[in-house]
GROMACS .gro file of C-alpha atoms in nm:
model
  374
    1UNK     CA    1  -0.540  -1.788  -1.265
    2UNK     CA    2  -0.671  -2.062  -1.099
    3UNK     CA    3  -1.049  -1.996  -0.915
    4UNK     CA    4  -1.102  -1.714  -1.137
    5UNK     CA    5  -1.310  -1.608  -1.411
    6UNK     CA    6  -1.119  -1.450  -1.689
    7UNK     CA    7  -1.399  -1.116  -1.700
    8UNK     CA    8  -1.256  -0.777  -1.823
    9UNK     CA    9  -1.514  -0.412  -1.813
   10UNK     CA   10  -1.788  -0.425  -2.030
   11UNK     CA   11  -1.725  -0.797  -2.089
   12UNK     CA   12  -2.078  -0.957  -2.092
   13UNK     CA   13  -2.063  -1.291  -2.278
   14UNK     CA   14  -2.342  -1.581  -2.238
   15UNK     CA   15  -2.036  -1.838  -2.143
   16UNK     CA   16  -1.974  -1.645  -1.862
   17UNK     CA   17  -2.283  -1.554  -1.715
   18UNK     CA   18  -2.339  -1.930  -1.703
   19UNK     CA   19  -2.051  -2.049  -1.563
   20UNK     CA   20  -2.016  -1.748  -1.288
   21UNK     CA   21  -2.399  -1.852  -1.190
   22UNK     CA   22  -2.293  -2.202  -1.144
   23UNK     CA   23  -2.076  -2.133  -0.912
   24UNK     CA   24  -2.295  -1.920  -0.697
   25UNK     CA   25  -2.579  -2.089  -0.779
   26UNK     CA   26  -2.429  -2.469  -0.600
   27UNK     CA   27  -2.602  -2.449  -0.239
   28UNK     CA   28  -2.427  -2.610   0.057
   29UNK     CA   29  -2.678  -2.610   0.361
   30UNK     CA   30  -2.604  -2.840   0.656
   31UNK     CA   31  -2.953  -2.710   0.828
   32UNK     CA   32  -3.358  -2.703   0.689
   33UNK     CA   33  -3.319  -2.301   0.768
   34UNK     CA   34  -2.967  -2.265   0.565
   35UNK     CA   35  -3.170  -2.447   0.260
   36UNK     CA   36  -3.442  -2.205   0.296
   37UNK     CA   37  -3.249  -1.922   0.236
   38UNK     CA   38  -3.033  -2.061   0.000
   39UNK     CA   39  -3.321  -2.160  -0.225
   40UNK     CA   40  -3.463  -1.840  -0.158
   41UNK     CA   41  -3.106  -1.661  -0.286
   42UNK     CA   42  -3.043  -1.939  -0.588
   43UNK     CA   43  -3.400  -1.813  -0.692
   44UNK     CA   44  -3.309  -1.482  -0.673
   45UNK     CA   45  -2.986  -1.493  -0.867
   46UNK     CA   46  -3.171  -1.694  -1.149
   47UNK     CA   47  -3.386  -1.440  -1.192
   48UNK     CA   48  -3.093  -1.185  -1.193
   49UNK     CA   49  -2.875  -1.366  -1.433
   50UNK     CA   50  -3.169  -1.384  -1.667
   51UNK     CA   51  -3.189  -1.005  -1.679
   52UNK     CA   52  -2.879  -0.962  -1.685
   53UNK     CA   53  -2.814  -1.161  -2.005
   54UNK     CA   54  -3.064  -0.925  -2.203
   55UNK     CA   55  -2.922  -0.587  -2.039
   56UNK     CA   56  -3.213  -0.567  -1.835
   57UNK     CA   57  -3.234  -0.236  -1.612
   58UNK     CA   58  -3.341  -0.445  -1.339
   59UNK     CA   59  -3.066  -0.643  -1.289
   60UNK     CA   60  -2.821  -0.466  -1.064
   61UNK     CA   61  -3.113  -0.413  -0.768
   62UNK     CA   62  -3.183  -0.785  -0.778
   63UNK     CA   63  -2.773  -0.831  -0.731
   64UNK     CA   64  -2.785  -0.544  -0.476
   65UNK     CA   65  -3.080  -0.761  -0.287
   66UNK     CA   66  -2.876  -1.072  -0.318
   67UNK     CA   67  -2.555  -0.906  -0.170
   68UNK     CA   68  -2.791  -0.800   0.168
   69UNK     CA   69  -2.870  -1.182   0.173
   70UNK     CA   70  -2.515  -1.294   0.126
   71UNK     CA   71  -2.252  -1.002   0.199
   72UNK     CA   72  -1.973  -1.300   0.161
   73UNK     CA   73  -2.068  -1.391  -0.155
   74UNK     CA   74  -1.714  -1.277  -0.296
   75UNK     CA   75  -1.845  -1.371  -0.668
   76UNK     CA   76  -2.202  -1.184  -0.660
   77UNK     CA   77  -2.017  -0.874  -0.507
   78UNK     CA   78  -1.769  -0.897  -0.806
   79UNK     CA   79  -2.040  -0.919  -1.067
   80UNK     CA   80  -2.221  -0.626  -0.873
   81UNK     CA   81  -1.953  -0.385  -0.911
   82UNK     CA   82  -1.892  -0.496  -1.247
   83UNK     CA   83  -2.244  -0.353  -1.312
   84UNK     CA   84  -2.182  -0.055  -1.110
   85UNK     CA   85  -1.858  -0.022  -1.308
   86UNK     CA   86  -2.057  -0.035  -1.618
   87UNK     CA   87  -2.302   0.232  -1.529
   88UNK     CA   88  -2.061   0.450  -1.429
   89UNK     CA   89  -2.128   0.437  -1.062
   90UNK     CA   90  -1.757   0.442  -0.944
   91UNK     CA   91  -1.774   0.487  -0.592
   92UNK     CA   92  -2.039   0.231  -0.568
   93UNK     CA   93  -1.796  -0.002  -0.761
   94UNK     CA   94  -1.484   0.049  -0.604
   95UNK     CA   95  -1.687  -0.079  -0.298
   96UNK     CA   96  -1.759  -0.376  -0.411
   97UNK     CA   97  -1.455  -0.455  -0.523
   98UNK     CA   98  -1.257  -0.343  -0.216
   99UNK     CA   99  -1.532  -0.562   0.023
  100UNK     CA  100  -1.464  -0.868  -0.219
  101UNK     CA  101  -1.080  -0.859  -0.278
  102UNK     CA  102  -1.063  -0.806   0.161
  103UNK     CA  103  -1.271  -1.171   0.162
  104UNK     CA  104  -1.090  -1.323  -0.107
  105UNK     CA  105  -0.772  -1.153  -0.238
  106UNK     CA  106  -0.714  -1.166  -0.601
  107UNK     CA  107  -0.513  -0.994  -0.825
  108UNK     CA  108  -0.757  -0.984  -1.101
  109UNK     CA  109  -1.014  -0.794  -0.839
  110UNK     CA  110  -0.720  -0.570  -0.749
  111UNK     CA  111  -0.683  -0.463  -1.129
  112UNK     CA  112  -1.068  -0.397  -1.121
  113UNK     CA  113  -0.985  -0.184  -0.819
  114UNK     CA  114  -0.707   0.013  -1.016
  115UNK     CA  115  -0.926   0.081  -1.307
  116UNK     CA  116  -1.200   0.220  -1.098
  117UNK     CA  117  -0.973   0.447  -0.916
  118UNK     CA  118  -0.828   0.551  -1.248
  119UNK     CA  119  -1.210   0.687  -1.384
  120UNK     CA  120  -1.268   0.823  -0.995
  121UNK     CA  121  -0.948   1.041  -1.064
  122UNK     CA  122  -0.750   0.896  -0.801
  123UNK     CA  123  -0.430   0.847  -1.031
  124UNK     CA  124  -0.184   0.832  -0.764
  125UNK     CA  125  -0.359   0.544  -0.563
  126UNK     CA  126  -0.423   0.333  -0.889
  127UNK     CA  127  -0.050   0.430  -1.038
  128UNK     CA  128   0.072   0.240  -0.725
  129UNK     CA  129  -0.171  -0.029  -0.738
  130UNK     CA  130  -0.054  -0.084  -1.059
  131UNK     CA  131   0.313  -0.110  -0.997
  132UNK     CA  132   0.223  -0.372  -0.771
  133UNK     CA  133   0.041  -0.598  -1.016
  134UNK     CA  134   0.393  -0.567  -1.265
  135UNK     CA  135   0.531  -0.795  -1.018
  136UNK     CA  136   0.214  -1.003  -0.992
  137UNK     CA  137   0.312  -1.406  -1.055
  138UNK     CA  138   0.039  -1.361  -1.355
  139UNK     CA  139   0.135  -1.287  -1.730
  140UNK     CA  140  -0.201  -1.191  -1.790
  141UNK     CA  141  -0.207  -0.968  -1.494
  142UNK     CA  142   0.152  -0.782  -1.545
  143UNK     CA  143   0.014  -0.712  -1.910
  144UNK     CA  144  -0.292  -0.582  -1.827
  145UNK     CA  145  -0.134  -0.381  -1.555
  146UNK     CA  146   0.169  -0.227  -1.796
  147UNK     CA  147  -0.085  -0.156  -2.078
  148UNK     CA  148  -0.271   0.038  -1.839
  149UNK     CA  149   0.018   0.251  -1.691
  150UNK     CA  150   0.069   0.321  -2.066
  151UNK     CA  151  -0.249   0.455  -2.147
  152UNK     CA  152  -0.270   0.662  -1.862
  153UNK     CA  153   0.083   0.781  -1.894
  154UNK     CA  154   0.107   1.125  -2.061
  155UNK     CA  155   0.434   0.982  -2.245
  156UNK     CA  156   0.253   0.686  -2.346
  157UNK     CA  157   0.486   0.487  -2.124
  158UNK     CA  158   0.505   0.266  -1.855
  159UNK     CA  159   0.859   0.303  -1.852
  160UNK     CA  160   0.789   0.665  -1.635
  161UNK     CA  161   0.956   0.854  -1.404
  162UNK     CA  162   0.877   0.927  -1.037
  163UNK     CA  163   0.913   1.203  -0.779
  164UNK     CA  164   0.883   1.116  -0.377
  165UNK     CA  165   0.940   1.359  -0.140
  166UNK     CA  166   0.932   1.225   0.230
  167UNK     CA  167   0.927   1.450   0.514
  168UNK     CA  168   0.907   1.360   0.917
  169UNK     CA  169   0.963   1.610   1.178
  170UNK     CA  170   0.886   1.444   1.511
  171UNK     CA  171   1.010   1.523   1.868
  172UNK     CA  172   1.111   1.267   2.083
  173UNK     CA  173   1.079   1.260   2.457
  174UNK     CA  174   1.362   0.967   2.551
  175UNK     CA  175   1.630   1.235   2.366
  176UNK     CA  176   1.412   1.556   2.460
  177UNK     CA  177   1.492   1.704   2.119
  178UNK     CA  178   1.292   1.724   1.782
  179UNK     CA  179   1.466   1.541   1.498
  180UNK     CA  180   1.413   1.632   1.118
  181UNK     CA  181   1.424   1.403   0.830
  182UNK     CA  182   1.390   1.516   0.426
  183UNK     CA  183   1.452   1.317   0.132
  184UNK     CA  184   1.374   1.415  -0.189
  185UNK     CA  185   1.432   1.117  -0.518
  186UNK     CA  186   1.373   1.116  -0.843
  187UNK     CA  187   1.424   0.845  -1.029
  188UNK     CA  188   1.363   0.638  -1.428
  189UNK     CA  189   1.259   0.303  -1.426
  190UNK     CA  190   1.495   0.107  -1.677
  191UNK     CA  191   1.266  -0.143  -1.759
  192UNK     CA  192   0.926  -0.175  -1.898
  193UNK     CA  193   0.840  -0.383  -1.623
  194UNK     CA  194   1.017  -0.125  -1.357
  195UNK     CA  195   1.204  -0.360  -1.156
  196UNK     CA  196   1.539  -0.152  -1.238
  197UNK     CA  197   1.539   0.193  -1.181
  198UNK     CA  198   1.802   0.469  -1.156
  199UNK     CA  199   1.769   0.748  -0.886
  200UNK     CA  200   1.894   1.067  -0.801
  201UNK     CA  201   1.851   1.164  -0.371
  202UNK     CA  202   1.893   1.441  -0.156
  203UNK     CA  203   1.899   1.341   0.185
  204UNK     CA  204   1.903   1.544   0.523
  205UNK     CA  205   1.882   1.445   0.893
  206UNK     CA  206   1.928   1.677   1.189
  207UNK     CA  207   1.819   1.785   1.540
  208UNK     CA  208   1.754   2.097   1.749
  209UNK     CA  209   2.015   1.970   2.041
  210UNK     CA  210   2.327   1.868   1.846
  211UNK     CA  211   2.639   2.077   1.917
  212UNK     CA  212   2.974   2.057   1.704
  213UNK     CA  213   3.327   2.150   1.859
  214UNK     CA  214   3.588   2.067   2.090
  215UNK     CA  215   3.357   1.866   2.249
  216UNK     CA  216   3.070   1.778   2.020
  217UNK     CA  217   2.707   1.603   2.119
  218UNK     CA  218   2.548   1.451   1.863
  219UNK     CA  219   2.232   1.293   1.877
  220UNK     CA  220   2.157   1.288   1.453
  221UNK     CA  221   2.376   1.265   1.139
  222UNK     CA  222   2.327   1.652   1.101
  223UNK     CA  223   2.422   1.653   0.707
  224UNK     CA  224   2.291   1.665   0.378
  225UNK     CA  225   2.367   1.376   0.126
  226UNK     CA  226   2.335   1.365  -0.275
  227UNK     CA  227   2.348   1.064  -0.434
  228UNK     CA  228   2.302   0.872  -0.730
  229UNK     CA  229   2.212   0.521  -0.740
  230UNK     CA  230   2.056   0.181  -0.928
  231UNK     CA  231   1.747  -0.008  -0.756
  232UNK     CA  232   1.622  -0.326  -0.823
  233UNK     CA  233   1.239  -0.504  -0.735
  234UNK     CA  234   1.319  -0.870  -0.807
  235UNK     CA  235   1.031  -0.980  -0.608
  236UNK     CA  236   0.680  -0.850  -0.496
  237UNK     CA  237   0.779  -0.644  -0.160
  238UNK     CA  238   1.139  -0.689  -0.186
  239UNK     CA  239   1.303  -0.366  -0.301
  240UNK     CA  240   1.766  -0.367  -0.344
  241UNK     CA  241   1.887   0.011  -0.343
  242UNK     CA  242   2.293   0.040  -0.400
  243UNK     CA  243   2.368   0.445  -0.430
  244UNK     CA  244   2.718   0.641  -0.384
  245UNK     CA  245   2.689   0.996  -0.270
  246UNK     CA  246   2.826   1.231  -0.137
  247UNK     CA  247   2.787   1.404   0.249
  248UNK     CA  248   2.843   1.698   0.365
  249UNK     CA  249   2.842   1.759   0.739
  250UNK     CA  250   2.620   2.044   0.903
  251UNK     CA  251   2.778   2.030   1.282
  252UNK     CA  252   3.153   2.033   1.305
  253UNK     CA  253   3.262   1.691   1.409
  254UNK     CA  254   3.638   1.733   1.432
  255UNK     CA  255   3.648   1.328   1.405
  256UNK     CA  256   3.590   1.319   1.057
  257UNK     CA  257   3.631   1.528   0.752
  258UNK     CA  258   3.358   1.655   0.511
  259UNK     CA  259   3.290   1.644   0.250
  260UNK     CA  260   3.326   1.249   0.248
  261UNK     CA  261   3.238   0.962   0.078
  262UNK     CA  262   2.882   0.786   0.165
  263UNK     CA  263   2.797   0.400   0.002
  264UNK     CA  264   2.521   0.224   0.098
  265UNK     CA  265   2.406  -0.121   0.006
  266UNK     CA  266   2.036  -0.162   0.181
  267UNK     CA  267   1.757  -0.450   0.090
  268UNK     CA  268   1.379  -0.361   0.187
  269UNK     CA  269   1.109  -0.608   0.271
  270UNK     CA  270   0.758  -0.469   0.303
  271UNK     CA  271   0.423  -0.673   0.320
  272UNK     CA  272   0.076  -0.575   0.421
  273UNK     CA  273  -0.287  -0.572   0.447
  274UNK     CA  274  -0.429  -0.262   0.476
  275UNK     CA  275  -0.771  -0.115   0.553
  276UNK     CA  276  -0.985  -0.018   0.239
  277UNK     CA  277  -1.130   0.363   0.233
  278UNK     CA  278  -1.463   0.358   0.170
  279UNK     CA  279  -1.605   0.731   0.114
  280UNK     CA  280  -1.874   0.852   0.364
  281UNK     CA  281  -2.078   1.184   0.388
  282UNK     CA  282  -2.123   1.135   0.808
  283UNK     CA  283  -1.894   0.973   1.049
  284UNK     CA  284  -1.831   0.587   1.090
  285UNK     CA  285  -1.682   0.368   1.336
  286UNK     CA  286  -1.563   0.105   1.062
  287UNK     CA  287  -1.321  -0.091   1.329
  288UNK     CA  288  -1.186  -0.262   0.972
  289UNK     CA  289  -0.835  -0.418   1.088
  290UNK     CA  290  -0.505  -0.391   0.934
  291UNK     CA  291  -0.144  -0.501   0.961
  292UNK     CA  292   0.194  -0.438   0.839
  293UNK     CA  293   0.541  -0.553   0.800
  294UNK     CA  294   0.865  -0.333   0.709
  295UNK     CA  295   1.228  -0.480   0.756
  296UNK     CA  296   1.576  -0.370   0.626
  297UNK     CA  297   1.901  -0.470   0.620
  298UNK     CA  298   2.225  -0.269   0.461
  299UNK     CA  299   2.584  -0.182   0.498
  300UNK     CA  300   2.643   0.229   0.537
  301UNK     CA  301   3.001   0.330   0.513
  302UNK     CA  302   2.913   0.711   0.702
  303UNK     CA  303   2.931   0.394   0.965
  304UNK     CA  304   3.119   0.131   0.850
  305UNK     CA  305   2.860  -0.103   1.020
  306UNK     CA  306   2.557  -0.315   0.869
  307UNK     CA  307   2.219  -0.218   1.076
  308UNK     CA  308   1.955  -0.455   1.088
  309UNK     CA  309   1.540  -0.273   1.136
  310UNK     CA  310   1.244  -0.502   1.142
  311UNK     CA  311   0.907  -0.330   1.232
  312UNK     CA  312   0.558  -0.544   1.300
  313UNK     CA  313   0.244  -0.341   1.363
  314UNK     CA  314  -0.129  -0.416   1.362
  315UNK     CA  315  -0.423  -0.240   1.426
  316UNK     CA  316  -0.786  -0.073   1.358
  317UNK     CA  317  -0.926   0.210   1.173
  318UNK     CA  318  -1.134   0.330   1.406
  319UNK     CA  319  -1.305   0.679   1.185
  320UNK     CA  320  -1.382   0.732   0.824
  321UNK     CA  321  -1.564   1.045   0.726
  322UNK     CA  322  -1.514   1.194   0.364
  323UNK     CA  323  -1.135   1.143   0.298
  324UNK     CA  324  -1.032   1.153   0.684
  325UNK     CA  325  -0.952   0.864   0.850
  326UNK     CA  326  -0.806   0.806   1.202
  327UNK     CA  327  -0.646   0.434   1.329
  328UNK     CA  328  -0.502   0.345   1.638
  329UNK     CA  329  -0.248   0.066   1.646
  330UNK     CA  330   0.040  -0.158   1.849
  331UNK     CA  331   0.380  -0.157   1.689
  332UNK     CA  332   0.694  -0.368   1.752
  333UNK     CA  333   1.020  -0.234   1.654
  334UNK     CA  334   1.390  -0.432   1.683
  335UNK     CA  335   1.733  -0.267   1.556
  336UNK     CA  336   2.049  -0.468   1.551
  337UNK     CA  337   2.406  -0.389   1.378
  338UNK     CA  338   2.763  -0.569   1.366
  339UNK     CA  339   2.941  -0.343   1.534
  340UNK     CA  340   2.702  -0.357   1.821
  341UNK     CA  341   2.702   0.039   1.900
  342UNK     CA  342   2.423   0.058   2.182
  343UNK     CA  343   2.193   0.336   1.995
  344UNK     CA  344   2.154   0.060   1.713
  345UNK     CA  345   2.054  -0.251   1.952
  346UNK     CA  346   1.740  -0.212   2.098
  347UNK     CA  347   1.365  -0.347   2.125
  348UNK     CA  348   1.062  -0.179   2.159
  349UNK     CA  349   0.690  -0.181   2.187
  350UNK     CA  350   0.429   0.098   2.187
  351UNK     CA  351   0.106   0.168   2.077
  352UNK     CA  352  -0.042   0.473   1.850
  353UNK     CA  353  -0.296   0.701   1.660
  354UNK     CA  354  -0.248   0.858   1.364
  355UNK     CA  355  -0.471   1.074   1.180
  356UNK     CA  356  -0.495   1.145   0.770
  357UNK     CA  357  -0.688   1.441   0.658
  358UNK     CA  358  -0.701   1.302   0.346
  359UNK     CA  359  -0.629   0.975   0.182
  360UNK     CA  360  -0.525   1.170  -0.124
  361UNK     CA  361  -0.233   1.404   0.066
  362UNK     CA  362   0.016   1.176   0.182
  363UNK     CA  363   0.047   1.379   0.553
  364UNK     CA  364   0.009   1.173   0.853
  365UNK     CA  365  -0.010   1.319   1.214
  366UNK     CA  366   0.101   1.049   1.429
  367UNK     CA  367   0.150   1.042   1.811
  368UNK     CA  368   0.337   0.742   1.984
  369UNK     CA  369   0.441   0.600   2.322
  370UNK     CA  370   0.709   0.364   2.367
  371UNK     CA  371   0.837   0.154   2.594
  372UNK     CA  372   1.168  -0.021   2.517
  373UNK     CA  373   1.513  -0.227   2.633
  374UNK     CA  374   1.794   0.005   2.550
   0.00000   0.00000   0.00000
């Protein structure tokens, strides 16, 4: 990996304490006070280095001291949470690590990241980490990643299974009716590097205003699906899902029979940078930003119509205390389909908060208010 230092936990060797000091160590000052303090911080990091290389106890508060002179120092902040790592300070580690992948990412500092959330207990935020890095452009990376899904697997395997369940009630004002959405997958990754998986879904969508009959108003699909399908993660963010089910309808629609048949073909692109939790006793005002990207694109015969979604948001988490965060945010949303029905062509913008209890639940309470071109 080029620009990084090939360090693993508990990996101390002289080679590399030399080589990461020369790289902190070169000064580029373009003003007499700059010099000062870089002298005053090479100085400083020679005399940490040194007790560093014979295990000193003194070494991590002269790092500590040269991270409140230099908080952008990406490589000192990496060695410091290496130390932290090694002393089995985890939440003082995973800090460092966080604050220097956010200024530099890396892969290499994200797999640090994983392995510290692993010894804080936080299995289901490293487990994901680590599925990312399989798909990281790194051998050495993807290895290290799989070997540790292994270890930590209670099969022994990287190979596992996995269980989502995804749940959103929200009422909407524009349709003045609250709309319900459950899906519950499980699903076996194929491969050793999980980028084919098979799946089994339940699916159910519905609303509190639909009415079936002679003369039926529909505002959801108002059924329950089961399904069985393949999906495939050729590339970091881009997800393929191809499943055949079949729905059964919940409101009679006297248009169409059920049970029926229900294909769908649908390609995922997600990308993002999110905002790092950092744990605090009291209540901060962090304002760290963060932004995301979610698009899709499929064919779904319950419409015979391909429907476009592309989603763009960005914005600021604005309180961290304990595990409870709160953000607020501005969000972009365009649909589009071939068959151009007008409930799947429209454009919006709108700005939210959310809050999360806690990082470790998976429940968000979000409230939103949009403005659109229908």
């Amino acid at each position: 990996m080029t620009g990084e230092l090939p360090w693993t936990f508990g990996a101390r060797t002289t080679t590399r304490l030399v080589a990461l000091a020369c790289f902190v160590l070169t000064p580029f000052s373009l003003s007499r006070g700059q010099a000062v303090n870089d002298t005053a911080l090479a100085a400083l990091l020679s005399r940490a280095y040194a007790l560093l290389a014979i295990n000193s106890p003194e070494a991590p508060s002269l790092f500590e001291r040269a991270v409140e002179l230099d908080s952008s120092n990406v490589l000192v902040r990496k060695q410091l949470g290496y130390l932290y790592q090694g002393n089995g300070k985890f939440e003082e580690a995973l800090r460092q690590f966080v604050a220097a992948d956010r200024m530099q990412p890396s892969d290499s500092t994200k797999l640090q990241v994983a392995y510290v959330l692993s010894a804080l207990g936080r299995t289901p935020e490293a487990t994901e980490l680590l599925h990312t890095l399989q798909l990281s452009p790194y051998q050495d990376i993807r290895d290290r990643a799989t070997n540790q899904l292994a270890s930590s697997s209670p099969t022994g395997s990287a190979a596992e299974s996995w269980t989502r369940v995804y749940a959103a009630p929200y009422y909407d004002t524009r349709w003045n009716t609250t709309f319900f959405q459950i899906n519950f997958e499980r699903g076996y990754s194929l491969t050793s590097d999980r980028r084919v998986g098979a799946f089994g879904t339940v699916m159910y969508s519905g609303d509190a205003r639909s009415t079936g009959g002679q003369a039926p108003a529909i505002f959801s699909d108002n059924a329950i699906i089961f399904a069985l399908g393949l999906r495939l993660q050729p590339l970091t963010g881009l997800r393929v899902s191809i499943q055949q089910g079949v729905a059964f309808d919940l409101i009679d629609r006297r248009s169409s029979s059920s049970p029926r048949g229900d294909f769908r073909a649908v390609g995922v692109y997600a990308w993002g940078i999110y905002a790092p939790h950092m744990y605090h006793a009291d209540l901060k005002v962090p304002g760290r930003p963060f932004a995301d990207l979610y698009s899709s694109f499929g064919y779904y015969s319950r419409y015979t119509n391909g429907i476009g979604y592309i989603q763009g948001r960005a914005g600021l988490r604005m309180i961290e205390v304990a595990k409870t965060v709160a953000d607020v945010y501005a969000r972009a949303d365009i649909v589009r389909d071939t068959e151009k029905q007008f409930y799947n062509n429209q454009s919006e913008g709108s700005v939210g908060a959310r809050i999360i209890p806690n990082i470790d639940w998976g429940l968000y309470l979000v409230g939103e208010f949009h403005r659109g071109m229908y």
